[in-house]
PDB file of C-alpha atoms and ligand atoms in Angstrom:
ATOM      1  CA  MET A 143       0.258  -0.075   0.141  1.00  0.00           C
ATOM      2  CA  PRO A 144       1.979   3.280  -0.811  1.00  0.00           C
ATOM      3  CA  THR A 145       1.490   5.966   1.861  1.00  0.00           C
ATOM      4  CA  VAL A 146       3.033   8.829  -1.098  1.00  0.00           C
ATOM      5  CA  GLY A 147       3.903  11.994   1.091  1.00  0.00           C
ATOM      6  CA  VAL A 148       4.024  15.322  -1.727  1.00  0.00           C
ATOM      7  CA  VAL A 149       6.421  18.112  -0.282  1.00  0.00           C
ATOM      8  CA  ALA A 150       3.250  21.062   0.516  1.00  0.00           C
ATOM      9  CA  ILE A 151       4.654  24.162   1.225  1.00  0.00           C
ATOM     10  CA  GLN A 152       5.124  25.807  -1.861  1.00  0.00           C
ATOM     11  CA  GLY A 153       4.623  24.782  -5.258  1.00  0.00           C
ATOM     12  CA  ASP A 154       2.118  23.245  -7.553  1.00  0.00           C
ATOM     13  CA  TYR A 155       1.824  20.321  -5.160  1.00  0.00           C
ATOM     14  CA  GLU A 156      -2.008  20.070  -5.062  1.00  0.00           C
ATOM     15  CA  LYS A 157      -1.561  19.332  -8.634  1.00  0.00           C
ATOM     16  CA  HIS A 158       0.022  16.217  -7.603  1.00  0.00           C
ATOM     17  CA  ILE A 159      -2.220  15.970  -4.713  1.00  0.00           C
ATOM     18  CA  ASP A 160      -4.847  15.339  -8.018  1.00  0.00           C
ATOM     19  CA  ALA A 161      -2.829  13.592 -10.322  1.00  0.00           C
ATOM     20  CA  LEU A 162      -1.838  10.364  -7.206  1.00  0.00           C
ATOM     21  CA  TRP A 163      -6.639  10.453  -6.744  1.00  0.00           C
ATOM     22  CA  ARG A 164      -6.863  10.159 -10.070  1.00  0.00           C
ATOM     23  CA  THR A 165      -4.099   7.176 -10.803  1.00  0.00           C
ATOM     24  CA  GLN A 166      -7.041   4.816  -8.581  1.00  0.00           C
ATOM     25  CA  TYR A 167      -3.634   2.421  -7.240  1.00  0.00           C
ATOM     26  CA  ASN A 168      -4.433   0.384  -4.650  1.00  0.00           C
ATOM     27  CA  ASP A 169      -4.502   1.630  -1.225  1.00  0.00           C
ATOM     28  CA  LEU A 170      -2.993   4.326  -2.024  1.00  0.00           C
ATOM     29  CA  ASP A 171      -3.387   7.233   0.916  1.00  0.00           C
ATOM     30  CA  VAL A 172      -1.338  10.185   0.127  1.00  0.00           C
ATOM     31  CA  ARG A 173      -0.380  13.498   2.471  1.00  0.00           C
ATOM     32  CA  GLU A 174       0.720  16.498   3.118  1.00  0.00           C
ATOM     33  CA  VAL A 175       4.239  16.549   3.860  1.00  0.00           C
ATOM     34  CA  ARG A 176       6.228  20.613   5.407  1.00  0.00           C
ATOM     35  CA  VAL A 177       8.124  19.073   8.520  1.00  0.00           C
ATOM     36  CA  ALA A 178      10.069  16.177   9.991  1.00  0.00           C
ATOM     37  CA  GLU A 179       7.607  14.005  11.357  1.00  0.00           C
ATOM     38  CA  ASP A 180       4.729  14.167   8.320  1.00  0.00           C
ATOM     39  CA  LEU A 181       7.142  11.771   6.672  1.00  0.00           C
ATOM     40  CA  ASP A 182       6.256   9.145   9.288  1.00  0.00           C
ATOM     41  CA  GLY A 183       4.308   6.773   7.475  1.00  0.00           C
ATOM     42  CA  VAL A 184       5.116   7.759   4.554  1.00  0.00           C
ATOM     43  CA  ASP A 185       6.863   5.327   1.716  1.00  0.00           C
ATOM     44  CA  ARG A 186       7.949   8.047  -1.013  1.00  0.00           C
ATOM     45  CA  VAL A 187       7.716  10.984  -1.218  1.00  0.00           C
ATOM     46  CA  ILE A 188       6.950  13.505  -4.172  1.00  0.00           C
ATOM     47  CA  ILE A 189       9.352  17.814  -4.754  1.00  0.00           C
ATOM     48  CA  PRO A 190       6.642  19.811  -6.647  1.00  0.00           C
ATOM     49  CA  GLY A 191       7.666  22.323  -9.275  1.00  0.00           C
ATOM     50  CA  GLY A 192       7.456  26.409  -7.892  1.00  0.00           C
ATOM     51  CA  GLU A 193      10.547  28.111  -6.377  1.00  0.00           C
ATOM     52  CA  SER A 194      13.743  26.611  -5.562  1.00  0.00           C
ATOM     53  CA  THR A 195      15.435  29.262  -3.072  1.00  0.00           C
ATOM     54  CA  THR A 196      11.663  29.738  -0.990  1.00  0.00           C
ATOM     55  CA  VAL A 197      11.055  26.423  -0.496  1.00  0.00           C
ATOM     56  CA  GLY A 198      14.938  24.550   0.042  1.00  0.00           C
ATOM     57  CA  MET A 199      14.906  27.273   2.797  1.00  0.00           C
ATOM     58  CA  LEU A 200      11.952  26.775   4.885  1.00  0.00           C
ATOM     59  CA  MET A 201      12.785  23.009   3.852  1.00  0.00           C
ATOM     60  CA  GLN A 202      15.700  24.032   6.246  1.00  0.00           C
ATOM     61  CA  ARG A 203      13.946  25.666   8.663  1.00  0.00           C
ATOM     62  CA  PHE A 204      11.157  22.689   9.475  1.00  0.00           C
ATOM     63  CA  GLY A 205      13.377  20.246   9.769  1.00  0.00           C
ATOM     64  CA  LEU A 206      12.712  18.267   6.621  1.00  0.00           C
ATOM     65  CA  ALA A 207      15.708  19.091   4.608  1.00  0.00           C
ATOM     66  CA  ASP A 208      17.833  16.678   6.954  1.00  0.00           C
ATOM     67  CA  ALA A 209      14.912  13.533   7.318  1.00  0.00           C
ATOM     68  CA  LEU A 210      13.924  13.772   3.581  1.00  0.00           C
ATOM     69  CA  ARG A 211      18.517  13.297   3.605  1.00  0.00           C
ATOM     70  CA  ALA A 212      17.839  10.348   6.073  1.00  0.00           C
ATOM     71  CA  ARG A 213      15.257   9.070   4.571  1.00  0.00           C
ATOM     72  CA  ALA A 214      16.576   8.512   1.153  1.00  0.00           C
ATOM     73  CA  ALA A 215      19.363   7.103   1.697  1.00  0.00           C
ATOM     74  CA  THR A 216      18.068   4.078   3.408  1.00  0.00           C
ATOM     75  CA  GLY A 217      16.431   3.619   0.078  1.00  0.00           C
ATOM     76  CA  MET A 218      12.907   5.359   0.305  1.00  0.00           C
ATOM     77  CA  PRO A 219      11.864   6.966  -3.651  1.00  0.00           C
ATOM     78  CA  VAL A 220      12.174  10.391  -3.753  1.00  0.00           C
ATOM     79  CA  TRP A 221      10.181  12.353  -7.545  1.00  0.00           C
ATOM     80  CA  GLY A 222      11.341  16.141  -7.707  1.00  0.00           C
ATOM     81  CA  THR A 223       9.458  17.819 -11.113  1.00  0.00           C
ATOM     82  CA  CYS A 224      11.174  20.434 -11.422  1.00  0.00           C
ATOM     83  CA  MET A 225      12.031  22.250  -9.106  1.00  0.00           C
ATOM     84  CA  GLY A 226      12.186  19.234  -6.909  1.00  0.00           C
ATOM     85  CA  MET A 227      14.610  18.173  -9.135  1.00  0.00           C
ATOM     86  CA  ILE A 228      16.532  21.174  -8.336  1.00  0.00           C
ATOM     87  CA  LEU A 229      15.920  20.644  -5.324  1.00  0.00           C
ATOM     88  CA  MET A 230      17.523  17.377  -5.166  1.00  0.00           C
ATOM     89  CA  ALA A 231      20.475  18.120  -7.067  1.00  0.00           C
ATOM     90  CA  LYS A 232      24.524  17.982  -5.884  1.00  0.00           C
ATOM     91  CA  SER A 233      24.575  21.412  -7.419  1.00  0.00           C
ATOM     92  CA  ILE A 234      23.615  24.271  -9.683  1.00  0.00           C
ATOM     93  CA  GLU A 235      25.136  25.919 -11.975  1.00  0.00           C
ATOM     94  CA  ASP A 236      25.744  30.319 -11.327  1.00  0.00           C
ATOM     95  CA  ARG A 237      24.750  29.443  -7.499  1.00  0.00           C
ATOM     96  CA  GLN A 238      26.838  27.442  -5.416  1.00  0.00           C
ATOM     97  CA  ASP A 239      25.286  29.466  -2.553  1.00  0.00           C
ATOM     98  CA  GLN A 240      21.750  27.802  -3.222  1.00  0.00           C
ATOM     99  CA  PHE A 241      20.352  25.169  -0.515  1.00  0.00           C
ATOM    100  CA  THR A 242      20.054  21.680  -2.178  1.00  0.00           C
ATOM    101  CA  LEU A 243      19.274  18.122  -1.034  1.00  0.00           C
ATOM    102  CA  GLY A 244      22.167  16.833  -2.648  1.00  0.00           C
ATOM    103  CA  LEU A 245      20.236  13.466  -3.915  1.00  0.00           C
ATOM    104  CA  LEU A 246      21.084  13.287  -7.541  1.00  0.00           C
ATOM    105  CA  ASP A 247      24.853  13.206  -8.458  1.00  0.00           C
ATOM    106  CA  ILE A 248      23.871  15.786 -10.892  1.00  0.00           C
ATOM    107  CA  THR A 249      24.797  19.907 -11.969  1.00  0.00           C
ATOM    108  CA  VAL A 250      21.504  21.401 -13.362  1.00  0.00           C
ATOM    109  CA  ARG A 251      20.979  25.047 -14.693  1.00  0.00           C
ATOM    110  CA  ARG A 252      18.231  26.926 -13.157  1.00  0.00           C
ATOM    111  CA  ASN A 253      15.672  28.583 -15.591  1.00  0.00           C
ATOM    112  CA  ALA A 254      17.376  27.086 -18.668  1.00  0.00           C
ATOM    113  CA  PHE A 255      16.386  28.148 -20.992  1.00  0.00           C
ATOM    114  CA  GLY A 256      15.865  31.608 -21.600  1.00  0.00           C
ATOM    115  CA  ALA A 257      12.588  34.412 -20.604  1.00  0.00           C
ATOM    116  CA  GLN A 258      11.583  34.373 -24.175  1.00  0.00           C
ATOM    117  CA  VAL A 259      10.110  30.694 -23.632  1.00  0.00           C
ATOM    118  CA  HIS A 260       8.729  30.188 -20.525  1.00  0.00           C
ATOM    119  CA  SER A 261       6.603  27.476 -21.223  1.00  0.00           C
ATOM    120  CA  PHE A 262       6.490  24.768 -23.527  1.00  0.00           C
ATOM    121  CA  GLU A 263       5.331  21.398 -24.099  1.00  0.00           C
ATOM    122  CA  ASP A 264       6.812  18.857 -26.144  1.00  0.00           C
ATOM    123  CA  GLU A 265       6.831  14.219 -26.672  1.00  0.00           C
ATOM    124  CA  VAL A 266       9.752  13.380 -24.317  1.00  0.00           C
ATOM    125  CA  ALA A 267      10.377   9.907 -24.774  1.00  0.00           C
ATOM    126  CA  VAL A 268      11.367   7.917 -20.871  1.00  0.00           C
ATOM    127  CA  GLU A 269      13.371   5.461 -20.967  1.00  0.00           C
ATOM    128  CA  GLY A 270      12.222   3.020 -18.469  1.00  0.00           C
ATOM    129  CA  LEU A 271       9.263   4.204 -18.328  1.00  0.00           C
ATOM    130  CA  GLY A 272       9.324   3.106 -22.210  1.00  0.00           C
ATOM    131  CA  THR A 273       6.939   5.057 -24.179  1.00  0.00           C
ATOM    132  CA  SER A 274       6.287   8.944 -24.409  1.00  0.00           C
ATOM    133  CA  VAL A 275       4.703  11.232 -22.648  1.00  0.00           C
ATOM    134  CA  MET A 276       3.806  14.896 -23.295  1.00  0.00           C
ATOM    135  CA  GLY A 277       6.563  17.578 -21.867  1.00  0.00           C
ATOM    136  CA  VAL A 278       4.858  20.766 -19.707  1.00  0.00           C
ATOM    137  CA  PHE A 279       8.082  23.094 -19.257  1.00  0.00           C
ATOM    138  CA  ILE A 280       7.497  25.567 -16.944  1.00  0.00           C
ATOM    139  CA  ARG A 281      10.658  28.253 -16.737  1.00  0.00           C
ATOM    140  CA  ALA A 282      12.396  24.819 -16.785  1.00  0.00           C
ATOM    141  CA  PRO A 283      15.724  23.425 -15.712  1.00  0.00           C
ATOM    142  CA  ILE A 284      18.271  21.222 -17.138  1.00  0.00           C
ATOM    143  CA  VAL A 285      20.001  18.585 -16.508  1.00  0.00           C
ATOM    144  CA  THR A 286      23.877  19.644 -17.787  1.00  0.00           C
ATOM    145  CA  GLU A 287      26.298  16.752 -16.181  1.00  0.00           C
ATOM    146  CA  CYS A 288      25.720  13.842 -14.910  1.00  0.00           C
ATOM    147  CA  ARG A 289      27.644  12.298 -13.042  1.00  0.00           C
ATOM    148  CA  GLY A 290      27.972   8.025 -10.350  1.00  0.00           C
ATOM    149  CA  GLY A 291      25.503   7.285 -10.428  1.00  0.00           C
ATOM    150  CA  ALA A 292      22.381   9.016 -12.147  1.00  0.00           C
ATOM    151  CA  ILE A 293      21.487   8.363 -15.639  1.00  0.00           C
ATOM    152  CA  PRO A 294      20.090  10.292 -17.404  1.00  0.00           C
ATOM    153  CA  ILE A 295      16.747   8.301 -18.722  1.00  0.00           C
ATOM    154  CA  ALA A 296      14.986  11.309 -21.287  1.00  0.00           C
ATOM    155  CA  ARG A 297      16.076  13.938 -23.469  1.00  0.00           C
ATOM    156  CA  TYR A 298      14.550  17.198 -25.000  1.00  0.00           C
ATOM    157  CA  LYS A 299      17.201  18.095 -28.789  1.00  0.00           C
ATOM    158  CA  ASP A 300      19.783  16.411 -26.746  1.00  0.00           C
ATOM    159  CA  LEU A 301      19.071  18.098 -23.279  1.00  0.00           C
ATOM    160  CA  ILE A 302      19.201  15.873 -20.415  1.00  0.00           C
ATOM    161  CA  VAL A 303      15.262  16.561 -18.601  1.00  0.00           C
ATOM    162  CA  ALA A 304      15.820  13.386 -16.314  1.00  0.00           C
ATOM    163  CA  VAL A 305      17.712  11.997 -14.732  1.00  0.00           C
ATOM    164  CA  LYS A 306      17.253   8.787 -12.203  1.00  0.00           C
ATOM    165  CA  GLN A 307      19.600   6.857  -9.673  1.00  0.00           C
ATOM    166  CA  GLY A 308      18.517   5.525  -7.729  1.00  0.00           C
ATOM    167  CA  ASN A 309      15.956   4.834  -5.755  1.00  0.00           C
ATOM    168  CA  CYS A 310      15.258   8.809  -7.074  1.00  0.00           C
ATOM    169  CA  LEU A 311      13.838   9.947 -10.206  1.00  0.00           C
ATOM    170  CA  GLY A 312      14.400  14.371 -11.216  1.00  0.00           C
ATOM    171  CA  THR A 313      12.877  15.671 -14.133  1.00  0.00           C
ATOM    172  CA  SER A 314      12.641  18.268 -15.384  1.00  0.00           C
ATOM    173  CA  PHE A 315       9.058  17.868 -17.340  1.00  0.00           C
ATOM    174  CA  HIS A 316       5.215  18.061 -14.822  1.00  0.00           C
ATOM    175  CA  PRO A 317       3.713  15.055 -15.971  1.00  0.00           C
ATOM    176  CA  GLU A 318       1.437  16.799 -12.942  1.00  0.00           C
ATOM    177  CA  LEU A 319      -0.359  18.849 -15.670  1.00  0.00           C
ATOM    178  CA  THR A 320      -1.048  16.101 -18.163  1.00  0.00           C
ATOM    179  CA  ASP A 321      -3.727  14.201 -17.675  1.00  0.00           C
ATOM    180  CA  ASP A 322      -1.711  10.837 -18.336  1.00  0.00           C
ATOM    181  CA  ASP A 323      -0.936   8.885 -15.211  1.00  0.00           C
ATOM    182  CA  ARG A 324       1.434   6.660 -15.911  1.00  0.00           C
ATOM    183  CA  MET A 325       4.724   8.085 -14.575  1.00  0.00           C
ATOM    184  CA  HIS A 326       2.908   9.320 -11.434  1.00  0.00           C
ATOM    185  CA  ARG A 327       1.704   4.950 -11.793  1.00  0.00           C
ATOM    186  CA  TRP A 328       5.674   4.231 -12.633  1.00  0.00           C
ATOM    187  CA  PHE A 329       6.630   5.662  -9.881  1.00  0.00           C
ATOM    188  CA  LEU A 330       4.036   4.252  -6.837  1.00  0.00           C
ATOM    189  CA  ASP A 331       5.150   0.854  -8.711  1.00  0.00           C
ATOM    190  CA  TRP A 332       8.742   1.832  -7.077  1.00  0.00           C
ATOM    191  CA  ALA A 333       9.619  -0.380  -4.085  1.00  0.00           C
ATOM    192  CA  SER A 334      10.208   0.347  -0.724  1.00  0.00           C
ATOM    193  CA  SER A 335      12.657  -0.560   2.263  1.00  0.00           C
TER     194      SER A 335
HETATM  195  N1  LIG B 504      12.030  28.392 -12.018  1.00  0.00           N
HETATM  196  C1  LIG B 504      11.776  28.478 -11.297  1.00  0.00           C
HETATM  197  C2  LIG B 504      12.972  27.434  -9.835  1.00  0.00           C
HETATM  198  O1  LIG B 504      14.212  27.313  -9.975  1.00  0.00           O
HETATM  199  C3  LIG B 504      12.224  25.777 -10.951  1.00  0.00           C
HETATM  200  C4  LIG B 504       9.734  26.034 -12.277  1.00  0.00           C
HETATM  201  C5  LIG B 504       9.600  24.992 -11.335  1.00  0.00           C
HETATM  202  O2  LIG B 504       9.557  24.219 -10.989  1.00  0.00           O
HETATM  203  N2  LIG B 504       8.228  25.492 -12.702  1.00  0.00           N
HETATM  204  O3  LIG B 504      12.877  27.587  -8.803  1.00  0.00           O
END
């Protein structure tokens, strides 16, 4: 029975919650996560899109950052979309001082598609999922470097837009903003320890 915690500090977390319920996955439970204690009983976590500087700061203040790192280290699946992937990265280009959880051994570039292209949609093939999904990109980051166990699993025009490293997944785009629940189902199928 998957019990999903959705980080609900700021951003489009309600869209993820709606997307999760839409899957009608058997025995699913969904909880909003803001402080460390909210992780009790949760077996996987989604970090939504939003504003990475604000959420990073509040995650530290609420003790959630340390708790998330500890749980991820024991094998709990974590999926970050857009801002979520930025927060999961080890480093952010040109922003050495910005806080991240460091769960994915990658470097990301924030707002990588430039000011003139705030938002667009295009098809993206996702390895592992075995199919293409409609990628919704909103002031999206890209992955500029993948190291160690971090494996690129999707590209848009040669740019890396999704990465998997063990129990951790990062996507530049927002499957929660489409009617297609396959990425959410895929994540719910992952084993948790
Ligand atoms: N540009 C945002 C950031 O850097 C992320 C955008 C998003 O999550 N849609 O925090």
